[in-house]
Amino acid sequence: VLPKVMEVLIHPVPEKTRAAAAMSSFAAWRALMSGVSFHYIDNLNYEPAFFSICCAHQTEGKTATRMPSECILADVIEADRAHRDQEDKWREKTAGLGANKDRPVAPQLPIRIVEADMTNPAFVKRAVNAQGFSLYTYAEELEKLHRLTGLSEIIRTAYDGGRYGQERVSASSVCQQVEHLRWSFNVSTTPQTARKKFKSEMLNGTLTRLSFST
């Protein structure tokens, strides 16, 4: 038996995909949480992290599982849109200025729904500015996350709420750390791609942190 709100959310989804849609929605719920943790069997408190992979041969059902998440994240999507507009205005102002003391400072705005096509520096910056909330990513294909170097390590770090960042010596490089990495995602893929991606991840703990639906 599902909670009433979950039943309402998955009702418009085709019946065969409702279980996967309900399972996938937890990653979206995570983006609304701040300061929530659970007491685990190892006597430590952990914040939740959900990495949901919908694995199927066809695209149609996988796309349907996204509908509940879009409803859950409606307010976050709207806030992110406004913050991205402010970032775009800053980019327009600085486009022809060059690096000098008159250059406007970049706005430190929380943008919580991040694209799969992102680099590690962009990921760190978004995590630092998230104001204690979790980042969320949706990708139609698992391969879209390929630009994140060390994806498996990032998944394990975010699941455990560990420290994440990067050190660089160049003045123009991103050199930031976030004390607790918070990130969840919903990703679709095919069985063949999933096998290829995770065949070398059997013993490092990555698979135990992933949630697969079909």
Coordinates of C-alpha atoms in Angstrom, one line a residue:
V1 CA 0.0 0.0 0.0
L2 CA 1.4 3.4 -1.0
P3 CA 1.0 6.7 0.8
K4 CA -2.0 8.6 -0.6
V5 CA 0.2 11.3 -2.2
M6 CA 2.2 8.6 -4.0
E7 CA -1.0 7.0 -5.3
V8 CA -2.1 10.4 -6.7
L9 CA 1.2 11.1 -8.4
I10 CA 1.5 7.8 -10.2
H11 CA -2.2 7.4 -11.2
P12 CA -1.7 9.1 -14.6
V13 CA 1.2 6.9 -15.4
P14 CA 0.6 3.7 -17.5
E15 CA -0.1 0.8 -15.2
K16 CA 2.9 -1.2 -16.2
T17 CA 5.2 1.6 -15.3
R18 CA 3.7 2.7 -12.0
A19 CA 6.0 0.7 -9.8
A20 CA 9.0 2.1 -11.5
A21 CA 7.6 5.6 -11.4
A22 CA 6.9 5.3 -7.6
M23 CA 10.5 4.0 -7.1
S24 CA 12.0 6.8 -9.2
S25 CA 10.1 9.6 -7.4
F26 CA 12.3 9.2 -4.2
A27 CA 15.2 10.9 -6.0
A28 CA 12.9 13.9 -6.7
W29 CA 11.6 14.0 -3.1
R30 CA 15.2 14.2 -1.9
A31 CA 15.6 17.6 -3.6
L32 CA 12.9 19.0 -1.3
M33 CA 14.6 17.8 1.9
S34 CA 17.0 19.8 4.1
G35 CA 18.3 18.6 7.5
V36 CA 16.6 15.2 7.2
S37 CA 18.7 12.2 8.3
F38 CA 18.1 8.6 9.4
H39 CA 19.7 6.5 12.1
Y40 CA 21.3 3.4 10.4
I41 CA 22.3 0.1 11.8
D42 CA 25.9 1.1 12.1
N43 CA 24.8 3.7 14.8
L44 CA 25.4 6.7 12.6
N45 CA 23.0 9.2 11.1
Y46 CA 22.9 9.5 7.3
E47 CA 21.0 11.9 5.0
P48 CA 19.1 10.0 2.2
A49 CA 20.5 9.7 -1.3
F50 CA 18.6 8.0 -4.1
F51 CA 20.2 7.0 -7.4
S52 CA 17.5 5.4 -9.5
I53 CA 18.2 3.8 -12.8
C54 CA 15.2 2.7 -15.0
C55 CA 16.5 -0.1 -17.2
A56 CA 14.4 -1.2 -20.2
H57 CA 14.7 -1.9 -23.9
Q58 CA 12.2 0.7 -25.0
T59 CA 12.1 4.4 -24.3
E60 CA 8.3 5.0 -24.0
G61 CA 7.9 3.5 -20.5
K62 CA 11.1 5.0 -19.2
T63 CA 10.0 8.5 -20.1
A64 CA 6.6 8.0 -18.4
T65 CA 8.3 7.4 -15.0
R66 CA 9.5 11.0 -15.1
M67 CA 6.0 12.5 -14.8
P68 CA 5.7 12.2 -11.0
S69 CA 9.1 13.7 -10.5
E70 CA 8.2 16.8 -12.6
C71 CA 5.2 17.3 -10.3
I72 CA 7.2 17.0 -7.2
L73 CA 9.9 19.4 -8.4
A74 CA 7.6 22.0 -10.0
D75 CA 8.4 24.8 -7.4
V76 CA 12.2 24.0 -7.6
I77 CA 12.1 24.1 -11.4
E78 CA 10.4 27.6 -11.2
A79 CA 13.0 28.9 -8.7
D80 CA 15.9 27.5 -10.7
R81 CA 14.6 29.2 -13.9
A82 CA 14.6 32.6 -12.2
H83 CA 18.2 32.0 -10.8
R84 CA 19.4 30.9 -14.2
D85 CA 18.0 34.1 -15.7
Q86 CA 20.1 36.1 -13.2
E87 CA 23.2 34.1 -14.1
D88 CA 22.6 34.7 -17.8
K89 CA 22.3 38.5 -17.1
W90 CA 25.6 38.4 -15.3
R91 CA 27.3 36.5 -18.2
E92 CA 26.0 39.2 -20.6
K93 CA 27.4 42.0 -18.4
T94 CA 30.9 40.3 -18.1
A95 CA 31.1 39.0 -21.7
G96 CA 33.4 41.9 -22.9
L97 CA 35.1 43.0 -19.7
G98 CA 38.0 40.6 -19.2
A99 CA 39.5 39.8 -15.8
N100 CA 39.8 43.0 -13.8
K101 CA 38.7 44.5 -10.6
D102 CA 35.6 46.1 -12.2
R103 CA 34.3 42.7 -13.2
P104 CA 30.9 42.0 -11.4
V105 CA 31.0 39.2 -8.9
A106 CA 29.2 36.1 -10.0
P107 CA 25.9 35.6 -8.2
Q108 CA 26.0 32.7 -5.7
L109 CA 22.5 31.4 -6.4
P110 CA 21.2 28.0 -5.5
I111 CA 20.4 26.0 -8.7
R112 CA 19.4 22.5 -7.5
I113 CA 18.3 20.8 -10.7
V114 CA 21.6 20.3 -12.7
E115 CA 22.1 19.0 -16.1
A116 CA 23.7 15.6 -16.8
D117 CA 26.1 17.2 -19.2
M118 CA 28.3 19.0 -16.6
T119 CA 31.9 19.0 -15.6
N120 CA 33.3 18.4 -12.2
P121 CA 34.0 22.1 -11.5
A122 CA 30.4 23.0 -12.4
F123 CA 29.2 20.2 -10.2
V124 CA 31.3 21.4 -7.2
K125 CA 30.0 25.0 -7.6
R126 CA 26.4 23.9 -7.7
A127 CA 26.9 21.7 -4.7
V128 CA 28.5 24.5 -2.7
N129 CA 25.7 27.0 -3.6
A130 CA 22.8 24.5 -2.9
Q131 CA 22.3 25.9 0.7
G132 CA 22.0 22.5 2.3
F133 CA 19.6 21.0 -0.2
S134 CA 20.4 18.1 -2.6
L135 CA 21.2 18.5 -6.2
Y136 CA 19.0 16.5 -8.6
T137 CA 19.7 15.3 -12.1
Y138 CA 17.5 13.6 -14.7
A139 CA 19.0 12.0 -17.8
E140 CA 17.3 10.1 -20.6
E141 CA 20.5 8.1 -21.1
L142 CA 23.1 6.9 -18.7
E143 CA 25.9 8.0 -21.1
K144 CA 25.0 11.6 -20.6
L145 CA 26.8 11.5 -17.2
H146 CA 30.1 10.7 -18.9
R147 CA 31.6 14.2 -18.4
L148 CA 31.7 13.7 -14.7
T149 CA 35.2 12.3 -14.0
G150 CA 35.0 9.5 -11.3
L151 CA 31.2 9.0 -11.5
S152 CA 31.3 5.9 -9.3
E153 CA 33.3 7.6 -6.6
I154 CA 30.9 10.6 -6.7
I155 CA 27.9 8.3 -6.3
R156 CA 29.5 6.6 -3.3
T157 CA 30.5 9.9 -1.7
A158 CA 27.1 11.4 -2.2
Y159 CA 25.4 8.3 -0.8
D160 CA 27.5 8.5 2.3
G161 CA 27.3 12.3 2.6
G162 CA 31.1 12.6 2.4
R163 CA 33.3 15.6 1.6
Y164 CA 33.8 16.4 -2.1
G165 CA 35.7 19.0 -4.0
Q166 CA 38.8 19.7 -6.1
E167 CA 42.1 21.4 -5.5
R168 CA 43.7 23.4 -8.3
V169 CA 46.6 25.9 -8.4
S170 CA 45.5 28.0 -11.4
A171 CA 43.9 31.3 -10.5
S172 CA 41.2 30.7 -13.1
S173 CA 40.3 27.1 -11.9
V174 CA 37.6 26.1 -9.5
C175 CA 39.1 25.3 -6.1
Q176 CA 36.2 24.5 -3.8
Q177 CA 35.0 21.8 -1.4
V178 CA 31.6 21.0 0.0
E179 CA 31.6 19.3 3.4
H180 CA 28.6 17.1 2.7
L181 CA 27.9 16.2 -0.9
R182 CA 24.2 15.9 -1.6
W183 CA 23.0 14.6 -5.0
S184 CA 20.4 12.2 -6.3
F185 CA 19.4 11.3 -9.9
N186 CA 17.0 9.5 -12.1
V187 CA 18.6 8.0 -15.2
S188 CA 17.3 5.7 -17.9
T189 CA 19.3 3.1 -19.8
T190 CA 19.2 -0.2 -21.6
P191 CA 20.3 -3.5 -20.2
Q192 CA 23.3 -3.6 -22.6
T193 CA 24.5 -0.2 -21.5
A194 CA 24.0 -0.9 -17.8
R195 CA 26.1 -4.1 -18.1
K196 CA 28.9 -2.3 -20.0
K197 CA 28.9 0.6 -17.5
F198 CA 28.8 -1.3 -14.3
K199 CA 30.7 -4.6 -15.2
S200 CA 33.8 -3.3 -13.4
E201 CA 31.8 -2.0 -10.4
M202 CA 30.8 -5.3 -8.8
L203 CA 33.0 -5.2 -5.7
N204 CA 33.6 -1.5 -4.9
G205 CA 30.2 -0.7 -3.4
T206 CA 28.7 1.3 -6.2
L207 CA 26.0 -1.2 -7.1
T208 CA 24.7 -1.4 -3.5
R209 CA 24.1 2.3 -3.6
L210 CA 22.0 2.2 -6.8
S211 CA 18.3 1.4 -7.2
F212 CA 17.3 -0.4 -10.4
S213 CA 13.8 -0.7 -11.8
T214 CA 12.6 -2.3 -15.1

